[in-house]
Coordinates of C-alpha atoms and ligand atoms in Angstrom, one line a residue:
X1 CA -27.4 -9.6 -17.9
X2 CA -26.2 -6.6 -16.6
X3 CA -22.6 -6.1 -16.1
X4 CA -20.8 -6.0 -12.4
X5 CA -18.2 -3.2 -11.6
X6 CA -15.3 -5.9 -11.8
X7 CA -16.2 -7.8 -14.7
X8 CA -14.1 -7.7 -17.4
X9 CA -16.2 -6.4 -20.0
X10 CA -17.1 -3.0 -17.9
X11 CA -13.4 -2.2 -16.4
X12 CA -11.9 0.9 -17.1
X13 CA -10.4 0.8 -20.8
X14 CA -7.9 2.6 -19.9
X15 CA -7.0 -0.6 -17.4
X16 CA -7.0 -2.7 -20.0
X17 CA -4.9 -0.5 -22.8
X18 CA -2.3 -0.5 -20.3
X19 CA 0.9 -2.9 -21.0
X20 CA 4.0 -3.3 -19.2
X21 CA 6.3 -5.8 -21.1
X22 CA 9.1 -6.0 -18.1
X23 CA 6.8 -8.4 -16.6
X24 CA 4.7 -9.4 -19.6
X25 CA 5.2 -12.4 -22.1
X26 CA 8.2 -13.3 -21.5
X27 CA 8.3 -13.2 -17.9
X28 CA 4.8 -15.2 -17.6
X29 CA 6.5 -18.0 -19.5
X30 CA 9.7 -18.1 -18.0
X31 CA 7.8 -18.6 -14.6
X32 CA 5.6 -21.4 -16.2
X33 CA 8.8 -22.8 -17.1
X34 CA 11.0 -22.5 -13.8
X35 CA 8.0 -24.1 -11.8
X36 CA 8.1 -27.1 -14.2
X37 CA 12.0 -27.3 -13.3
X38 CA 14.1 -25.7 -15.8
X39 CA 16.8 -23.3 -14.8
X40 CA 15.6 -19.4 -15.5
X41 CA 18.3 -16.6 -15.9
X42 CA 15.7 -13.4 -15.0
X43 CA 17.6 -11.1 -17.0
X44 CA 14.4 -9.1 -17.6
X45 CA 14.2 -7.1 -14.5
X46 CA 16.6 -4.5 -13.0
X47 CA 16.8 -6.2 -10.1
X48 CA 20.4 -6.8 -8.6
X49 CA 19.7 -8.9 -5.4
X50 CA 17.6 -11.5 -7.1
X51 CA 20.6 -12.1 -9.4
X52 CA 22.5 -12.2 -6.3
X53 CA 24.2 -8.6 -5.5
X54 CA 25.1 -8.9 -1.8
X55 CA 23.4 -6.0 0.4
X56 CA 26.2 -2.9 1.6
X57 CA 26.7 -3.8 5.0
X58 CA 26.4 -0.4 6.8
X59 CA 22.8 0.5 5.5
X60 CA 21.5 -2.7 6.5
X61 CA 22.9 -2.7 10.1
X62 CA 21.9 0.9 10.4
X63 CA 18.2 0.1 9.5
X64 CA 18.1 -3.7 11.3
X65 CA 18.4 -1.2 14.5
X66 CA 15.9 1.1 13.1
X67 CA 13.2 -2.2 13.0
X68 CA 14.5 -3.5 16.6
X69 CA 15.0 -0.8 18.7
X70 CA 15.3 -2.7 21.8
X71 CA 18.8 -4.0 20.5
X72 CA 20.1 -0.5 21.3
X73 CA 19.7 -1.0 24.5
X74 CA 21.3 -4.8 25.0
X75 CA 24.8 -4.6 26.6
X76 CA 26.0 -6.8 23.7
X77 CA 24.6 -4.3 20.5
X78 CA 28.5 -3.0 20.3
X79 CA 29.7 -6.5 19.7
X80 CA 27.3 -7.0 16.7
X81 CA 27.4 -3.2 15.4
X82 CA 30.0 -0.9 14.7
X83 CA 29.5 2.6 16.6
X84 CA 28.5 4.4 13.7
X85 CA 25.6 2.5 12.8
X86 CA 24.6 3.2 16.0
X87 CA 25.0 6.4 16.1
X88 CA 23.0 6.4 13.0
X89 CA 20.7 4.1 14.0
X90 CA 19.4 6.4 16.9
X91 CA 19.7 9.7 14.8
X92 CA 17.3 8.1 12.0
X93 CA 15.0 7.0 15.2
X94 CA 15.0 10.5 16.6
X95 CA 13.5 11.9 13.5
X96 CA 10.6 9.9 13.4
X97 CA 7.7 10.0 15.3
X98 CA 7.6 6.5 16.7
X99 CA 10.0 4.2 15.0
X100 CA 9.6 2.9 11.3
X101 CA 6.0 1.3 12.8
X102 CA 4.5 5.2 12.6
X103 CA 3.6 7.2 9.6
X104 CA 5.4 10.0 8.3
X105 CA 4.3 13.4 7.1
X106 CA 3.4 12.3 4.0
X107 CA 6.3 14.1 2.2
X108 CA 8.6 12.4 3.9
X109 CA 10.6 12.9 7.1
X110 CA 11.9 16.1 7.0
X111 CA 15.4 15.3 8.5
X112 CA 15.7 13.0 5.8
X113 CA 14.3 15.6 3.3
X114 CA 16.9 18.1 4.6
X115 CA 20.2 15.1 3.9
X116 CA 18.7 14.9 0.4
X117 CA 18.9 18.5 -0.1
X118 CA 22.4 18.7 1.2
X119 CA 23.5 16.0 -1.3
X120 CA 22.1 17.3 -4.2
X121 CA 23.5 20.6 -3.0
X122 CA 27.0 18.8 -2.7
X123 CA 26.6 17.5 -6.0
X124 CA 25.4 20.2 -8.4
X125 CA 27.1 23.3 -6.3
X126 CA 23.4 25.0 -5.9
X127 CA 20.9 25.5 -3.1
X128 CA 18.2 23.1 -3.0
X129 CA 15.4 23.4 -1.0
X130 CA 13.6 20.2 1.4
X131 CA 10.6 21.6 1.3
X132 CA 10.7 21.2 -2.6
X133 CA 11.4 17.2 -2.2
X134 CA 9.1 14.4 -1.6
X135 CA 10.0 11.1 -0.7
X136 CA 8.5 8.0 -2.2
X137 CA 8.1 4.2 -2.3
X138 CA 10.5 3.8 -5.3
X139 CA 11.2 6.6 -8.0
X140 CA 7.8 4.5 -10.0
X141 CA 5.4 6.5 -6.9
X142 CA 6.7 9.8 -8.2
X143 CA 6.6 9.5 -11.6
X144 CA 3.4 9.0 -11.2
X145 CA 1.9 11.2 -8.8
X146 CA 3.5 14.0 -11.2
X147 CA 2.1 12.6 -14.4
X148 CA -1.0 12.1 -12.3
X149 CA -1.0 15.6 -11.7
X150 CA 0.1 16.9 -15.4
X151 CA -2.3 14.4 -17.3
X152 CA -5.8 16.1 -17.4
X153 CA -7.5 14.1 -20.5
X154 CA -6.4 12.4 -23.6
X155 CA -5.7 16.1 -25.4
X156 CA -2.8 16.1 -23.1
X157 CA 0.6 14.8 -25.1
X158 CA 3.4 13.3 -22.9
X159 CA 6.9 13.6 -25.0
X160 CA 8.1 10.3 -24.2
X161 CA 11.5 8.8 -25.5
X162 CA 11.2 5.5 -28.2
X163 CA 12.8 3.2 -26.8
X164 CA 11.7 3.9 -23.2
X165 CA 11.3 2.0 -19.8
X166 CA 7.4 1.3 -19.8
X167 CA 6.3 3.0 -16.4
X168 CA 5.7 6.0 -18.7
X169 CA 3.9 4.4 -21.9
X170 CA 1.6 2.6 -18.9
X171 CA 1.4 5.3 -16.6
X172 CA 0.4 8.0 -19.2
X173 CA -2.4 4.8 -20.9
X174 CA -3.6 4.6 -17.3
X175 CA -3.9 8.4 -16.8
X176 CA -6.4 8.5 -20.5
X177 CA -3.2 10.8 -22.1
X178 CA -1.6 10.7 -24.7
X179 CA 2.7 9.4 -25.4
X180 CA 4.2 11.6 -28.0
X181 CA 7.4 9.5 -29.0
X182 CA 10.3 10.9 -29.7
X183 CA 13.1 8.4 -31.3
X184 CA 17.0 8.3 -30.0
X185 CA 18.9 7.4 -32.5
X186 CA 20.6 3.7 -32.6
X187 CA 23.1 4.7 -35.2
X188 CA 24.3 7.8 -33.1
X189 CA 24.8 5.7 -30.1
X190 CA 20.9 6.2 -29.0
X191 CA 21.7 10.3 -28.9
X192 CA 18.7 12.4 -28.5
X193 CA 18.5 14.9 -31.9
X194 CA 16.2 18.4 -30.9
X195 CA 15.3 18.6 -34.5
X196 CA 13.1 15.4 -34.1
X197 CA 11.7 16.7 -30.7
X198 CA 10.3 19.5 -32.8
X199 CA 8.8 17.2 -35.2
X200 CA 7.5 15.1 -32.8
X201 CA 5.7 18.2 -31.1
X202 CA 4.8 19.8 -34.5
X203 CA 2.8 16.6 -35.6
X204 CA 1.0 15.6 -32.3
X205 CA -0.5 20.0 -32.3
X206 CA -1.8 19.2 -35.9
X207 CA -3.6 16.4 -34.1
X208 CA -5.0 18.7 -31.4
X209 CA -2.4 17.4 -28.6
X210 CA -1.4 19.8 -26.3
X211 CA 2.0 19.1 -25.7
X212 CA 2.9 19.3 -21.4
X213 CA 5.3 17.5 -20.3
X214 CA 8.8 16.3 -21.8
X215 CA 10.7 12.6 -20.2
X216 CA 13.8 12.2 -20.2
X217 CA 16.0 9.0 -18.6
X218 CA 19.4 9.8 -18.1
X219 CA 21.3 7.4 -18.2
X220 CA 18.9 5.5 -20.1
X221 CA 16.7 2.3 -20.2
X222 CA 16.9 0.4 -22.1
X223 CA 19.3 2.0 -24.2
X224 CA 22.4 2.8 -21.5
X225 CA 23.5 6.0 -23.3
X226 CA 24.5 9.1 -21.2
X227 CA 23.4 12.7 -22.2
X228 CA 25.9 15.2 -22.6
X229 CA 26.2 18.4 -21.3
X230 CA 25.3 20.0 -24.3
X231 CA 22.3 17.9 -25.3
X232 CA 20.7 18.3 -22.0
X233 CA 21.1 22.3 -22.5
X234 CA 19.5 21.8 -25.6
X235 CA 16.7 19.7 -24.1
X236 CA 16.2 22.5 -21.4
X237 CA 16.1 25.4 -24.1
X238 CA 13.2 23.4 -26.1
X239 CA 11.4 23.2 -22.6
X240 CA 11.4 26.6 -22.1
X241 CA 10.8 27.7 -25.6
X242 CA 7.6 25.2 -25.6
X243 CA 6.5 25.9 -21.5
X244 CA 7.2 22.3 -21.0
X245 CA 7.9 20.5 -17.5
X246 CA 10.9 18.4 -18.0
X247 CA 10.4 14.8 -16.0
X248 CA 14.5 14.1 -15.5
X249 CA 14.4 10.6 -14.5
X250 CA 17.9 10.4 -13.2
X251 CA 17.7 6.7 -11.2
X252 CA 20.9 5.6 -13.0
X253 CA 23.2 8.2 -11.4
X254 CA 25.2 6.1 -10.0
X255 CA 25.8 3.7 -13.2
X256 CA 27.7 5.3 -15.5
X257 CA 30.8 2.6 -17.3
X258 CA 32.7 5.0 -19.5
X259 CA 34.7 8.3 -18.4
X260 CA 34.1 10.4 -21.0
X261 CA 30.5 11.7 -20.6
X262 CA 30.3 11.6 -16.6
X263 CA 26.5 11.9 -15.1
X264 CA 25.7 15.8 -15.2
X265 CA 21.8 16.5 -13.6
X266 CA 19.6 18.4 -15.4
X267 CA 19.1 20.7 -12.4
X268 CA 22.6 21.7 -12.5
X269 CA 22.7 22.3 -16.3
X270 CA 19.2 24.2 -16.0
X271 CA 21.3 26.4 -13.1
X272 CA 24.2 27.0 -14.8
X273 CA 22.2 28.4 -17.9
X274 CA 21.3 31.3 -15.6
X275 CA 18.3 33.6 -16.3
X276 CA 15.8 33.2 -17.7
X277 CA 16.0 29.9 -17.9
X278 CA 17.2 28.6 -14.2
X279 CA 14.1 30.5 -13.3
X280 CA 11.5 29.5 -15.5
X281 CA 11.9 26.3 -16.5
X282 CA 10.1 23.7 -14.9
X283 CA 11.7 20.6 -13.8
X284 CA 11.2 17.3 -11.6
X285 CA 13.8 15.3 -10.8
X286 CA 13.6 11.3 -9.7
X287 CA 15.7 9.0 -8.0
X288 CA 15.8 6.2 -6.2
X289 CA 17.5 3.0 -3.9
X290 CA 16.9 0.2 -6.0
X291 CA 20.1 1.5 -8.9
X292 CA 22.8 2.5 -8.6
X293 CA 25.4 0.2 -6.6
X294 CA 22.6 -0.3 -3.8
X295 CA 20.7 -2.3 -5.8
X296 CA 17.5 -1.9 -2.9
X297 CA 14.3 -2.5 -5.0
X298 CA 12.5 -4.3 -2.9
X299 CA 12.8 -1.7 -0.2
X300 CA 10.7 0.9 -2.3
X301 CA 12.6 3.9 -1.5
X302 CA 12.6 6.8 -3.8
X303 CA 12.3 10.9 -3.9
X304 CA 11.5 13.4 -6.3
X305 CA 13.3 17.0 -6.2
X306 CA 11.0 20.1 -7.5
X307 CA 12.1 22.8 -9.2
X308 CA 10.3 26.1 -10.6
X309 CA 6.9 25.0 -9.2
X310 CA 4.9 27.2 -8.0
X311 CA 3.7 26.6 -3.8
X312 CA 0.3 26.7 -5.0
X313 CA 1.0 23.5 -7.2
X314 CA 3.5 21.8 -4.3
X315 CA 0.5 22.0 -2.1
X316 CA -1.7 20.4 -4.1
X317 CA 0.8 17.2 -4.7
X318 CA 1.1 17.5 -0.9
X319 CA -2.2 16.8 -0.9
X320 CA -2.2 14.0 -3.1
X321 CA 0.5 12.5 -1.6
X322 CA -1.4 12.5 2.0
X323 CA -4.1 10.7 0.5
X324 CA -1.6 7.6 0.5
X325 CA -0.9 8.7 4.2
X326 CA 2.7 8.5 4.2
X327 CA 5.8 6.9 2.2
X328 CA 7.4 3.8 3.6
X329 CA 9.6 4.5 6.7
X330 CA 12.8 1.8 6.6
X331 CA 13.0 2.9 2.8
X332 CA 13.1 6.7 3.4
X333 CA 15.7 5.8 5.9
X334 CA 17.7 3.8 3.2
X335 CA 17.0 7.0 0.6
X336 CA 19.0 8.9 4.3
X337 CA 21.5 6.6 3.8
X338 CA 22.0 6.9 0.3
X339 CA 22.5 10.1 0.1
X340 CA 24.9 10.7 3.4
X341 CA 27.1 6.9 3.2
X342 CA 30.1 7.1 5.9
X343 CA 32.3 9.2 5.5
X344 CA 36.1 9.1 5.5
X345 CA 37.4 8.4 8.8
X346 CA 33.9 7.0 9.9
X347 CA 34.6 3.5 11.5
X348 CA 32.6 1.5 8.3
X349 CA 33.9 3.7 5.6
X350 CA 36.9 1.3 4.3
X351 CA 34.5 -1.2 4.4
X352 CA 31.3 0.6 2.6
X353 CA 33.9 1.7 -0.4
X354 CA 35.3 -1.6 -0.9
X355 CA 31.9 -3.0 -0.8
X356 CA 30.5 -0.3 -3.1
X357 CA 33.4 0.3 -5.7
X358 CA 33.6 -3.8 -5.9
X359 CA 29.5 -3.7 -7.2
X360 CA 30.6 -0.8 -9.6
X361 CA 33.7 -2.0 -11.5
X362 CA 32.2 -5.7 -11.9
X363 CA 29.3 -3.8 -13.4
X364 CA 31.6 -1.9 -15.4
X365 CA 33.4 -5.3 -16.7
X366 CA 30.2 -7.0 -17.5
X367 CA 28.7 -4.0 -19.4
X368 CA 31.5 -4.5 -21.7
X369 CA 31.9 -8.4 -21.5
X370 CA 27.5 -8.2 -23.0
X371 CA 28.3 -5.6 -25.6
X372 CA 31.2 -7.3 -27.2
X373 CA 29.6 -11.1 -26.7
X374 CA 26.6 -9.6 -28.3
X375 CA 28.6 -7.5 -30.9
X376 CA 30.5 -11.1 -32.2
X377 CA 27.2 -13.0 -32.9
X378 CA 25.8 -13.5 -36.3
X379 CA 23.4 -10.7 -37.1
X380 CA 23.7 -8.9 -33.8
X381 CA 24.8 -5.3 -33.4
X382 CA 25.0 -3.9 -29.4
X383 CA 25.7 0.0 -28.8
X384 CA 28.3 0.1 -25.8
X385 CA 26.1 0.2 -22.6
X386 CA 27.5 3.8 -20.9
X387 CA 25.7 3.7 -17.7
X388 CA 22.0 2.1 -16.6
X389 CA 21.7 -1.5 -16.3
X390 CA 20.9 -2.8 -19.3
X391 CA 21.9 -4.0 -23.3
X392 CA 19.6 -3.4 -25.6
X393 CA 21.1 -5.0 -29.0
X394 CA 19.6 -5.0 -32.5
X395 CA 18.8 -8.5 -34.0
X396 CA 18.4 -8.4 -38.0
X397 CA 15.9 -11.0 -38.4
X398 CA 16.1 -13.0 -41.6
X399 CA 12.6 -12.7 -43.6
X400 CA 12.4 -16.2 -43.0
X401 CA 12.5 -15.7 -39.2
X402 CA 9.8 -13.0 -39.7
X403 CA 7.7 -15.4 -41.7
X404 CA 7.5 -17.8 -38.6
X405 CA 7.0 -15.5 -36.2
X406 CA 3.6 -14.8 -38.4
X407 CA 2.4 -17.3 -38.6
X408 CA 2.8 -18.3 -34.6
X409 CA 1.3 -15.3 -34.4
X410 CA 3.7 -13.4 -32.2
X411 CA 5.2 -10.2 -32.6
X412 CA 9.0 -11.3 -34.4
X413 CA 11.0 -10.1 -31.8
X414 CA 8.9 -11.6 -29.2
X415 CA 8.8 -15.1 -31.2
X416 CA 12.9 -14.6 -30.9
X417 CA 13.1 -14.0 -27.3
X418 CA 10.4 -16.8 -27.1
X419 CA 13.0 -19.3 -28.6
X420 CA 15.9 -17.9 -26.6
X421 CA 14.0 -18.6 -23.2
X422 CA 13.0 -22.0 -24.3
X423 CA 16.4 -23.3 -25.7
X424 CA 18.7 -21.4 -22.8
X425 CA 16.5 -20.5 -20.0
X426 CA 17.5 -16.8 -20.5
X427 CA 14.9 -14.7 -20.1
X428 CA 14.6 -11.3 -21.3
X429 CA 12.4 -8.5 -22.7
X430 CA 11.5 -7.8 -26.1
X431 CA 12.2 -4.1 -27.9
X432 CA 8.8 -3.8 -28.7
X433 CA 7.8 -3.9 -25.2
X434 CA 9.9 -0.5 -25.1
X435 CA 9.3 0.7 -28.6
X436 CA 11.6 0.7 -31.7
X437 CA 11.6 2.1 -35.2
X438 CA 8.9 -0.2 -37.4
X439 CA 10.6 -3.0 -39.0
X440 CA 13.9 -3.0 -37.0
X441 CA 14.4 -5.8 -33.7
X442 CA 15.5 -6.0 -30.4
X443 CA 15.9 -7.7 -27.4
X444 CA 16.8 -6.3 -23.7
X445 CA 18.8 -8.1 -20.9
X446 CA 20.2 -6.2 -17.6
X447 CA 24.0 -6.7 -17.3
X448 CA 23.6 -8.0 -13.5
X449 CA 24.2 -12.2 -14.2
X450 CA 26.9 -12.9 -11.6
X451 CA 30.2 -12.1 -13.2
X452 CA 31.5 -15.7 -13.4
X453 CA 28.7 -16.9 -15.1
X454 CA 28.5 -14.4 -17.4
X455 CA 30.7 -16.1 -20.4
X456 CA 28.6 -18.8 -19.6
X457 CA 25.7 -17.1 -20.7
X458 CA 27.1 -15.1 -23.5
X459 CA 28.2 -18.5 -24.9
X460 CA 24.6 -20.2 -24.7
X461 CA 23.3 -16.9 -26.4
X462 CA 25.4 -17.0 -29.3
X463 CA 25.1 -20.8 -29.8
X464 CA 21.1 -20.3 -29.9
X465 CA 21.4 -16.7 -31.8
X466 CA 23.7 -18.7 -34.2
X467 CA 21.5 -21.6 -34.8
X468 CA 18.5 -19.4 -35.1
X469 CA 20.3 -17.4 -37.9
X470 CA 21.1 -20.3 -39.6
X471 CA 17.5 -22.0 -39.6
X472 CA 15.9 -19.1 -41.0
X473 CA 18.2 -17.5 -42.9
X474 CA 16.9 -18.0 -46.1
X475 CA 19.5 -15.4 -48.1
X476 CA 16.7 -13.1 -48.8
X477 CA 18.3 -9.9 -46.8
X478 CA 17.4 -9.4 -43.1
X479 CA 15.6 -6.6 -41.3
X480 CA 17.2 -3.5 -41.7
X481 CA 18.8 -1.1 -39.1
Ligands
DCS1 N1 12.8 4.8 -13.8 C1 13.5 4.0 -14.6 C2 14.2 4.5 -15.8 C3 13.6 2.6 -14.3 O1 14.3 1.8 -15.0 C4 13.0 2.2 -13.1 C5 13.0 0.7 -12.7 C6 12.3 3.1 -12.3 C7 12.2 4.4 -12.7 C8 11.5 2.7 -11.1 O2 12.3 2.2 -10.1 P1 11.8 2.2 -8.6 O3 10.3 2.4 -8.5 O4 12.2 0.8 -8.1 O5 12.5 3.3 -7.9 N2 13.4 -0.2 -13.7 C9 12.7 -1.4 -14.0 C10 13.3 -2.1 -15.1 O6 13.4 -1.7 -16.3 N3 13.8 -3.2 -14.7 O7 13.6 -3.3 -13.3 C11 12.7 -2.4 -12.9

């Protein structure tokens, strides 16, 4: 019988290649297992407000006008709203054409466009331009439209860092490409080494790959680690040298728990390399609302910034972009926000810092209370999470362990994270869902558990890791690092 459109048999393959393990698995069982009653911990997702993360006040009054406009005009709206969200309630109105029921230009609205450029002006010390910046519903919308744009055929190699966050390993299976992995390095506190980009590259051109475009997540997902100043020029240098477009995905700004390597951008490294570099080498730079100390992913509010791309080219993601008519309007309004928060002396200021530098240090405390809970448990070794949102610890699997895990027939770290969901309701992400080194295991929580119940959970983990150790540990030597 001939096939229809929809069945399984005759989707697209590329449909079907695609995985995305932050809501795979794991996720699918620890639903099953909350709706039959048990108590789930979602440490799989970045996703601060369903863990509990309390909204900033100011951006939330400031858009609650935006969506009920008539409250401007009740004689009471100064008793509920402080005179700067007003104020910026009715600015954000007057640069839309409507209210947040009306499409934008498809870009974006361009005042907001224009406070974006201003704040990455303010925080890299060069020009940037709003006609260069799009705005889009989360920083996933942009990735994608770009890879969309660089991906013509599977000949096309994507350089994509092992481990990664799996937009990009589904995006680019979606878009028929091809990943070219490169590895970080776990023993050098996930760094990124340019002698194994070159490898990487060499080996995927003996295969016929043409190598385009290069990722890079800074911080990183899963693997929290922070690029220097001098990797990143080193990254930039490779771009050029190979004529590739550097994706900077940059969302983690904002979450950076150590002092010594502070968030740099790669625009402002690729600037203050000068010629010919600052002029040639092609860059695109994500962020978004849902990190940082905002914490807004269901808002969907993102942009990406443009840099050495020819008009030609911006026009034609213009067009793209239209085809989806416009980006959500409350969200670019948040991404407005974002970008220009009060402002000393502003009447909410006090209160937005206290509320935002509260969000920040407790993240700061927890990164550290995860590393070193994981770092005392049998068989567990956690780099320091620098910024992001996330641990990603190594667990050396006794053979034994490895042996079960066969013959269930489940990948061993997902057979391990399989267990820890079932015995503490904690439910993460295996490594292989982001890719490791063959043979070696991990698993990935996000650091966002409410603080007090953090040593709660650290406890249950290392009273299942422990037991699970001790099961299978059969004193044949473990999986190696
Ligand atoms: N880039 C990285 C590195 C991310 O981790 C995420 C989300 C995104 C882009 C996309 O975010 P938005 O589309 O919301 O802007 N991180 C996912 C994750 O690993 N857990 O939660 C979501």
């Amino acid at each position: 019988m001939a096939l229809k459109a929809l069945d399984y048999d005759s989707l697209n393959e590329n449909v079907k290649k695609c995985q995305y393990a932050v809501r795979g698995e794991l996720y699918l069982r620890a639903s099953e297992l909350q709706k039959e009653g048990k108590k789930i911990i979602f440490t799989n997702v970045g996703n601060p407000h369903a863990l509990g993360q309390k909204p900033l006040t100011f951006p939330r009054q400031v858009v609650a006008l935006c969506q009920a406009p008539f409250l401007l005009d009740d004689p009471n709206v100064g008793m509920l709203f402080p005179a700067d969200a007003i104020a910026r309630a009715k600015h954000y109105l007057s640069l839309t054409s409507g209210g947040l029921g009306a499409y934008s230009d498809s870009r974006g609205l361009p005042g907001v466009r224009k406070e974006v450029a201003e704040f990455i002006e303010r925080r890299d010390g060069y020009p940037s331009d709003p006609e260069l910046i799009f705005l889009t519903d989360g920083a996933s919308k942009g990735v994608m439209q770009i890879l969309n744009c660089v991906i013509r055929g599977d000949g096309d190699g994507i350089l994509v860092p092992v481990p990664q966050y799996p937009l990009y390993s589904a995006t680019i299976s979606l878009l028929g490409g091809s990943l070219v992995p490169y590895y970080l390095d776990e023993s050098e506190n996930w760094g990124l080494d340019v002698n194994n980009l070159r490898q990487s590259v060499a080996q995927a051109r003996s295969q016929g790959i043409s190598v385009r475009a290069m990722v890079i997540i800074n911080p990183g997902n899963p693997t929290g680690q922070c690029l220097s100043e001098a990797n990143l020029r080193e990254i930039l240098r490779f771009c050029y040298n190979e004529k590739l477009v550097l994706l900077g995905d940059e969302v983690y700004q904002q979450n950076i728990y150590q002092d010594e390597r502070p968030f740099i951008s790669s625009k402002k490294v690729l600037m203050d390399m000068g010629s010919p570099f600052s002029k040639e080498v092609q860059l695109v730079s994500f962020h978004t609302v849902s990190k940082g100390y905002w914490g807004e992913c269901g808002q969907r509010g993102g942009y990406f910034e443009m840099t050495n791309i020819p008009p030609r080219v911006v026009e034609e993601i213009y067009k793209v972009a239209s085809i989806a008519l416009s980006p959500n309007v409350s969200a670019q309004i948040f991404m407005g926000l974002m970008v220009s928060p009060p402002k000393p002396g502003d009447i909410s200021y006090d209160q937005f810092i206290r509320e935002s530098k509260g969000i920040l240090e407790s993240l700061r405390r927890r990164a550290k209370i995860m590393t070193d809970g994981f770092n005392s448990c049998k068989n567990v070794v956690c780099n320091f999470t620098e910024g992001a949102m996330y641990s990603f610890p190594q667990i050396r699997l006794p053979p034994g362990a490895i042996q079960a895990a066969k013959q269930a027939g489940k990948v061993p770290d997902v057979f391990y994270c399989l267990k820890l969901l079932e015995a503490t309701g904690i439910s993460t992400v295996p490594g292989s869902g982001f890719g490791q080194k063959e043979g070696v295991f991990h698993l990935r929580t996000t650091i966002l558990p409410a603080e007090e119940e953090m040593p709660e959970i650290m406890d249950s983990f290392k009273k299942f890791n422990d037991k699970f150790m001790t099961q299978y540990d059969n004193n044949f030597g473990y999986s190696r690092m």
